[in-house]
Coordinates of C-alpha atoms in Angstrom, one line a residue:
X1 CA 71.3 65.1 34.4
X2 CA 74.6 66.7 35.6
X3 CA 73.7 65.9 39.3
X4 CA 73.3 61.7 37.6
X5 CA 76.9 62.2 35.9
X6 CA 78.5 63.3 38.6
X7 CA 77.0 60.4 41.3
X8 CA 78.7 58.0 38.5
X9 CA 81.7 59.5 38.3
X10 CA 82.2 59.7 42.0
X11 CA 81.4 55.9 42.5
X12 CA 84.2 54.9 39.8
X13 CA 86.6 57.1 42.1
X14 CA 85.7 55.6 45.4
X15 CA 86.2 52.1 43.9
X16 CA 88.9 52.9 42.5
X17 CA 90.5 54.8 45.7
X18 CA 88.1 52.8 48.8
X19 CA 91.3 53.8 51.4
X20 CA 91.6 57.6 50.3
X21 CA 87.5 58.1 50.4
X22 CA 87.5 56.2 54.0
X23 CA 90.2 58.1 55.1
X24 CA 88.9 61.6 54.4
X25 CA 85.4 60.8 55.9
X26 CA 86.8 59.9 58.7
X27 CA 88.9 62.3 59.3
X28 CA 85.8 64.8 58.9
X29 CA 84.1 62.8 61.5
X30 CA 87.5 63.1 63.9
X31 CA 87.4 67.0 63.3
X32 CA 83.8 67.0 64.1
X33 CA 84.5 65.0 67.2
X34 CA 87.5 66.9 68.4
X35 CA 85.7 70.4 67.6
X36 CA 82.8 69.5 69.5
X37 CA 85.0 67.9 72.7
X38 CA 86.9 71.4 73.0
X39 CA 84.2 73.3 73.1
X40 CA 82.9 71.4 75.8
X41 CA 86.1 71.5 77.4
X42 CA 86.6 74.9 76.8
X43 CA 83.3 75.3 79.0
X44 CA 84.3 73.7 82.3
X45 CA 87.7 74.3 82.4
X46 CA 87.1 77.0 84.9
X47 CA 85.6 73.9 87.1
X48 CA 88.3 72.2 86.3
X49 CA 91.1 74.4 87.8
X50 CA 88.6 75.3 90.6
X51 CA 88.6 71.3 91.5
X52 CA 92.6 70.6 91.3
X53 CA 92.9 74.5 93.4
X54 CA 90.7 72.7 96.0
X55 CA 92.4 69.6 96.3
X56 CA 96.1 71.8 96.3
X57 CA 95.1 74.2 98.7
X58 CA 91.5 73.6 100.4
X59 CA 88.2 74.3 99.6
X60 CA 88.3 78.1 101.3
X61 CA 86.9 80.8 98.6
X62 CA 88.1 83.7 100.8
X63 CA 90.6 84.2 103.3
X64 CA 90.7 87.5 104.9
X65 CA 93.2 88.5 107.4
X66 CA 94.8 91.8 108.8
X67 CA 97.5 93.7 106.2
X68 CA 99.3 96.5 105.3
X69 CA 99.3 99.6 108.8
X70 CA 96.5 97.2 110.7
X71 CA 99.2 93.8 110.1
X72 CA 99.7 94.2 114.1
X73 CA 95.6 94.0 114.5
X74 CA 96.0 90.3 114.9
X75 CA 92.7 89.8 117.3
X76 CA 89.3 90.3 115.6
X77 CA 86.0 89.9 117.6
X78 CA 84.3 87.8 115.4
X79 CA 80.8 88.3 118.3
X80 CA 80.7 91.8 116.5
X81 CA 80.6 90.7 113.4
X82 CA 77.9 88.0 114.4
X83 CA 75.8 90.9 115.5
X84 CA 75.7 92.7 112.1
X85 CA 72.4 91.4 109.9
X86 CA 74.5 91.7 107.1
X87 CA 76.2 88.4 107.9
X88 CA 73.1 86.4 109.5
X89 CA 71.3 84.1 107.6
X90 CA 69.7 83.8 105.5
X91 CA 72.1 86.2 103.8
X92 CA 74.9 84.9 101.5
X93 CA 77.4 86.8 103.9
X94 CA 76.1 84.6 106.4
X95 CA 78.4 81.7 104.8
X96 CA 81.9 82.6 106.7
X97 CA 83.7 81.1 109.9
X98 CA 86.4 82.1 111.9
X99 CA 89.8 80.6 112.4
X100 CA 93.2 81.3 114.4
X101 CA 96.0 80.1 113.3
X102 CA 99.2 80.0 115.6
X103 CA 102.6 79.4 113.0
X104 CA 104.8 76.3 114.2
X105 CA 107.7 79.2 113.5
X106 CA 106.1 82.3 114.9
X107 CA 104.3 80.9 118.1
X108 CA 106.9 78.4 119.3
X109 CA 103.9 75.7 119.3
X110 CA 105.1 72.8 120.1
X111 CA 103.7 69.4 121.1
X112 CA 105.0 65.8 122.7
X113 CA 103.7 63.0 123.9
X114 CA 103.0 63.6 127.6
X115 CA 103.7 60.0 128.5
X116 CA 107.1 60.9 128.2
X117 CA 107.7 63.9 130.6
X118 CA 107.4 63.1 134.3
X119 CA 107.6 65.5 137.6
X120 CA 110.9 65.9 139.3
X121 CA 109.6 62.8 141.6
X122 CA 109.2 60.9 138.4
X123 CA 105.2 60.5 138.3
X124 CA 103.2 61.3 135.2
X125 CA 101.9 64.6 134.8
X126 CA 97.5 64.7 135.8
X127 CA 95.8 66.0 133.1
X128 CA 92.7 67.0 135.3
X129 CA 95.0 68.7 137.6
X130 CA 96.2 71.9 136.4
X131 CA 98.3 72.7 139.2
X132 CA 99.8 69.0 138.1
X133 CA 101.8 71.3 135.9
X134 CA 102.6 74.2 138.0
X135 CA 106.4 72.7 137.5
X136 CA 106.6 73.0 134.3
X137 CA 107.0 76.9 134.7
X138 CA 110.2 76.1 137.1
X139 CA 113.7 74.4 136.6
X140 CA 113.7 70.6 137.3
X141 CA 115.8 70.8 140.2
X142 CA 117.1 67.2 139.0
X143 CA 118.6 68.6 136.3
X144 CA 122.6 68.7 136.3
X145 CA 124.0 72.4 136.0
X146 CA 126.4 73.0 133.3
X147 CA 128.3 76.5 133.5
X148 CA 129.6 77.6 130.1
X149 CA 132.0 80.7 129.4
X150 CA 129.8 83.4 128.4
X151 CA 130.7 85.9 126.1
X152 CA 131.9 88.2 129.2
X153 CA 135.4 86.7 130.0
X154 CA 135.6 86.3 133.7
X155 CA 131.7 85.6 134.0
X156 CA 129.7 81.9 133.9
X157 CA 126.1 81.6 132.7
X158 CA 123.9 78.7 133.3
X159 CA 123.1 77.0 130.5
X160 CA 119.8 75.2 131.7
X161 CA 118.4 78.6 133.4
X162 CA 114.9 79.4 132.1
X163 CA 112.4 82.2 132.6
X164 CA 109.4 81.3 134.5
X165 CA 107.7 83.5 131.9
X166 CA 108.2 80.6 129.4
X167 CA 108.6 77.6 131.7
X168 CA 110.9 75.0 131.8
X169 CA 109.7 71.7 129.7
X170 CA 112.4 70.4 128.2
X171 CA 113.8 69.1 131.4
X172 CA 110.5 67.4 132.3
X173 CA 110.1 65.5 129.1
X174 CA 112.2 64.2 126.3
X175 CA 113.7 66.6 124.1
X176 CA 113.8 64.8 121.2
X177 CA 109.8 64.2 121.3
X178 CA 108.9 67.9 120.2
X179 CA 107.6 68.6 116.8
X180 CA 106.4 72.0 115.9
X181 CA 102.7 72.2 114.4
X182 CA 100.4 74.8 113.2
X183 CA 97.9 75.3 116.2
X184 CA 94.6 75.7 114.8
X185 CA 91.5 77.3 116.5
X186 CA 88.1 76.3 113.6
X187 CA 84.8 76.5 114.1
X188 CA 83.9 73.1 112.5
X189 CA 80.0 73.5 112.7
X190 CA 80.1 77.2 111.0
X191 CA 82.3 75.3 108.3
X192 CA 80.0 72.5 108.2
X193 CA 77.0 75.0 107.1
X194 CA 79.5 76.4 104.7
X195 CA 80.3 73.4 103.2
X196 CA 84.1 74.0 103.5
X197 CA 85.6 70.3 103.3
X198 CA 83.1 68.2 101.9
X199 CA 84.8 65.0 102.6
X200 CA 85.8 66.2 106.2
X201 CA 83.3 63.8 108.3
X202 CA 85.2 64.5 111.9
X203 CA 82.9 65.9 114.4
X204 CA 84.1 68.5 116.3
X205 CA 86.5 68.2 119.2
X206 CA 85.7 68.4 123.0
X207 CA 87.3 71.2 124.8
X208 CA 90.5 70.3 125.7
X209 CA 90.6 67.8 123.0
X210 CA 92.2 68.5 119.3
X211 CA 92.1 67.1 116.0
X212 CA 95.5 66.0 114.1
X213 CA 96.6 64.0 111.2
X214 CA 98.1 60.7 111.0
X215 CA 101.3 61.3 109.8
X216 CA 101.7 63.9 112.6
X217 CA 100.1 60.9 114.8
X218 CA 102.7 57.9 113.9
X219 CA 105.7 60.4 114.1
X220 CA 104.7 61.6 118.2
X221 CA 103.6 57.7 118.4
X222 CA 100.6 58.4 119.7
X223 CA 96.5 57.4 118.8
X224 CA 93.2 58.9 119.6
X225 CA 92.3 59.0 123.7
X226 CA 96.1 59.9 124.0
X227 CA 97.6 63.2 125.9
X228 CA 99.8 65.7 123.8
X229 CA 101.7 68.8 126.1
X230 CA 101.3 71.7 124.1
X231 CA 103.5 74.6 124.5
X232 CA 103.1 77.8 122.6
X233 CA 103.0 81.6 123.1
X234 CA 99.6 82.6 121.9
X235 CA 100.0 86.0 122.8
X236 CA 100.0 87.9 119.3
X237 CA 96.9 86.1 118.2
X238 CA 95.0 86.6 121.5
X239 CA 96.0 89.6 122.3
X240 CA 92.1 91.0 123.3
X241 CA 91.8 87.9 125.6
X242 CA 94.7 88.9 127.1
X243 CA 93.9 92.8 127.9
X244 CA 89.7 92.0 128.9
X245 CA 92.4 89.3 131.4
X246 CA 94.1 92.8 132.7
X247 CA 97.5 90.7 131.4
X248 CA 98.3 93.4 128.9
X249 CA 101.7 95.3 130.3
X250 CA 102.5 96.8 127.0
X251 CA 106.6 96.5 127.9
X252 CA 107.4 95.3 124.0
X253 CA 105.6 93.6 121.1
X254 CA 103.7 91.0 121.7
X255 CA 102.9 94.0 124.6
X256 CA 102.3 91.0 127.1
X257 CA 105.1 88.8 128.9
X258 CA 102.1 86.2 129.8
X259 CA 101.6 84.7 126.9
X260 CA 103.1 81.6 127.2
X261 CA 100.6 78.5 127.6
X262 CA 101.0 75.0 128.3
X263 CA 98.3 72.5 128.6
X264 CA 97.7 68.7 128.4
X265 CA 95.5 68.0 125.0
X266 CA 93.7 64.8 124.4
X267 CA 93.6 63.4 121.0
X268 CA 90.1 62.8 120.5
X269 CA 90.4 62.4 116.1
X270 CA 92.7 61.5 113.6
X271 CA 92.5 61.7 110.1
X272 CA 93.9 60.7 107.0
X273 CA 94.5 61.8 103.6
X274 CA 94.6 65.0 102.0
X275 CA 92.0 66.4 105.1
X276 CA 88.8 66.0 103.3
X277 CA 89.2 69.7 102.0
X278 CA 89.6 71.7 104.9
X279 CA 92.8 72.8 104.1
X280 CA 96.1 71.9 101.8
X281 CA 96.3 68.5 100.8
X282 CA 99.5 68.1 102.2
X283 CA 99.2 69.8 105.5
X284 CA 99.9 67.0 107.9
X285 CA 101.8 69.4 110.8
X286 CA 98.3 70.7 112.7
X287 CA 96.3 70.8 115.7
X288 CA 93.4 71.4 115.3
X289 CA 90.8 72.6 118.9
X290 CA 87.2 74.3 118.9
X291 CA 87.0 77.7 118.4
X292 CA 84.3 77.7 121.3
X293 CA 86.2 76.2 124.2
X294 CA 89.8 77.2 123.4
X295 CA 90.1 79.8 125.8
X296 CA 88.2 78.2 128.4
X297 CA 90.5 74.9 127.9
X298 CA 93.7 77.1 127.7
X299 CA 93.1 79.5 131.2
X300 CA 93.4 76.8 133.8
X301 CA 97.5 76.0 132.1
X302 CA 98.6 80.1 132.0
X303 CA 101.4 80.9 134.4
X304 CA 100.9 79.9 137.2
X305 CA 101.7 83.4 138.4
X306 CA 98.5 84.5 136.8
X307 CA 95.4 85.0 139.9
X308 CA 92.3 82.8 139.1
X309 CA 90.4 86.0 138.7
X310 CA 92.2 87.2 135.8
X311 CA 92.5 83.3 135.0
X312 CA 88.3 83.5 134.3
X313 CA 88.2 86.7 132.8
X314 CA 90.3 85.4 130.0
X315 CA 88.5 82.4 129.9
X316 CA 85.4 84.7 129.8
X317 CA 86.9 86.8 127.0
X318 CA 84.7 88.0 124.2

C-alpha cells in the first residue's frame, strides 16, 4: 500500500517538474559514464605514456653504455657477449643489438657532397680508388698562403697549414658544404628481430653505403645513389680496432694520433618522418652504416701513412 502511494506521488512530481526529473537521470547516467571511462583510462595510461615516450624518443627499452670510473671504456666486444648462452635465443636476453654512435660535436664527423671537392688537377675524387684520396691527407698545393701575425711578435704562422694526421679537406671541397651529423654504426637485422622501429621498413645498407634522412638529404642537396665525404676521428669509439691494428701509441687521450678517417659514402636510403621508431622523432642529423662492414669499409680511407698490413688487421678487428 505505501509502496502504491508513493509511485503516485512520484508521478504528480515528475509531471509537475519533467525538466528537473530528466535532468537528474541523466546526470546519473553521465556519472556512470564518466566513472566507468576513467577507470578504463586509468588502466592504459601506462600504454599511453609508453606510446607518446616512443614517438619522442624511439622505441629503445634499454640503453646501456659505459659510466662512472669505466666512462673511458668506450669499445665493447659485443662477439663476447654473443658467446654467452645467456643472451642467445631463445632467451629473452637474446633481444639486444649493438650500436656506435660517433657525436657531430665530439668526433668532428662531418659530411659533404663529394661532387663538390675536386683534386688539385681539378678531377672528381674515385670513389673505388682509395688512393684517389691519398690527397686529402696533404695541403692543396693550389691553395693561396696567407701568413698572419701570431701571437709571438716577430714570428708568422700559416694559416692554411694542416696536420697530415687530420688531413686537409677543406681546400679540396667547398667549405660551406659541411654539416656535422651523428655517425651511426646499427645492426638493422638484430633490431629487426627486436622489433625496435616498427615502422622502420629500410633494409640495411651495403658496406660503404649509409642511411640518412631527408631533411639532412635536401640541405647537402643530394639523393639516394649519391657520394657523401665523410670525415671524422673515430678513434675514442674504436679504440680496440685500433690496438688489434698495432695503431695504439698511447701519447694522450684518445691514446692514438690515427684516428682520423675519411671515406667516400654512397647514399643507398633515405627516409622520411619521425624514423619509423628507431630513434627520436626529430633526429634528422644522422648517418646511419652497418655495424657488419664498417670497419671493413672504413680501413681502405685511414691515413695513408697507415701499412696495408695493419690496414687489414683493423679491418679484421674483432
Amino acid at each position: 500500500l505505501q509502496v502504491g502511494v508513493y509511485l503516485r506521488l512520484n508521478g504528480k512530481d515528475i509531471s509537475a517538474r519533467k525538466g528537473t526529473y530528466c535532468l537528474g537521470v541523466a546526470s546519473c547516467f553521465v556519472v556512470v559514464l564518466i566513472t566507468a571511462l576513467m577507470i578504463t583510462v586509468l588502466g592504459r595510461l601506462p600504454i599511453v605514456f609508453m606510446r607518446l615516450a616512443e614517438l619522442e624518443e624511439g622505441e629503445a627499452d634499454l640503453l646501456l653504455t659505459a659510466g662512472g670510473e669505466a666512462d673511458r671504456a668506450q669499445s665493447l666486444n659485443y662477439s663476447r657477449v654473443l658467446s654467452r648462452g645467456l643472451f642467445q635465443p631463445p632467451r629473452d636476453a637474446s633481444f639486444h643489438a649493438p650500436r656506435v654512435v660517433f657525436d657531430a660535436v665530439e668526433s668532428g664527423t662531418l659530411v659533404r657532397s663529394l661532387a663538390r671537392c675536386r683534386t688539385a688537377s681539378g678531377r672528381p675524387f674515385d670513389p673505388s680508388d682509395p688512393t684517389s684520396f691519398y690527397p686529402l691527407w696533404r695541403e692543396n698545393p693550389n691553395t693561396t698562403v696567407v701568413a698572419t701575425p701570431s701571437p709571438q711578435a716577430g714570428r708568422v704562422v700559416n694559416v692554411n697549414n694542416c696536420s697530415e694526421k687530420l688531413g686537409c679537406p677543406d681546400q679540396y671541397c667547398d667549405r660551406l658544404s659541411a654539416f656535422a651529423v651523428d655517425l651511426i654504426f646499427a645492426d638493422l637485422d638484430r633490431e629487426r628481430r627486436m622489433e625496435l622501429g616498427r615502422a622502420w621498413d629500410t633494409p640495411a645498407p651495403p658496406q660503404g653505403g649509409a642511411i640518412l634522412h631527408e631533411d639532412l638529404a635536401q640541405r647537402i642537396g643530394v639523393g639516394i645513389g649519391d657520394y657523401l665525404l665523410l670525415q671524422a676521428d673515430v678513434s675514442w669509439r674504436l679504440l680496440q680496432a685500433y690496438i688489434e691494428a698495432e695503431l695504439d701509441d698511447w701519447l694522450e687521450p684518445p691514446y692514438t694520433t690515427w684516428g682520423r678517417v675519411m671515406m667516400p659514402v654512397r647514399i643507398s636510403s633515405i627516409v622520411s618522418g619521425n624514423n619509423g621508431g628507431k630513434f627520436a622523432s626529430d633526429a634528422t642529423s644522422y648517418l646511419l652504416v652497418d655495424y657488419g662492414t664498417a670497419l671493413r669499409a672504413m680501413a681502405p680511407f685511414l691515413n695513408p701513412r697507415i701499412s696495408a698490413r695493419k690496414r687489414q688487421l683493423f679491418a679484421d678487428a674483432d
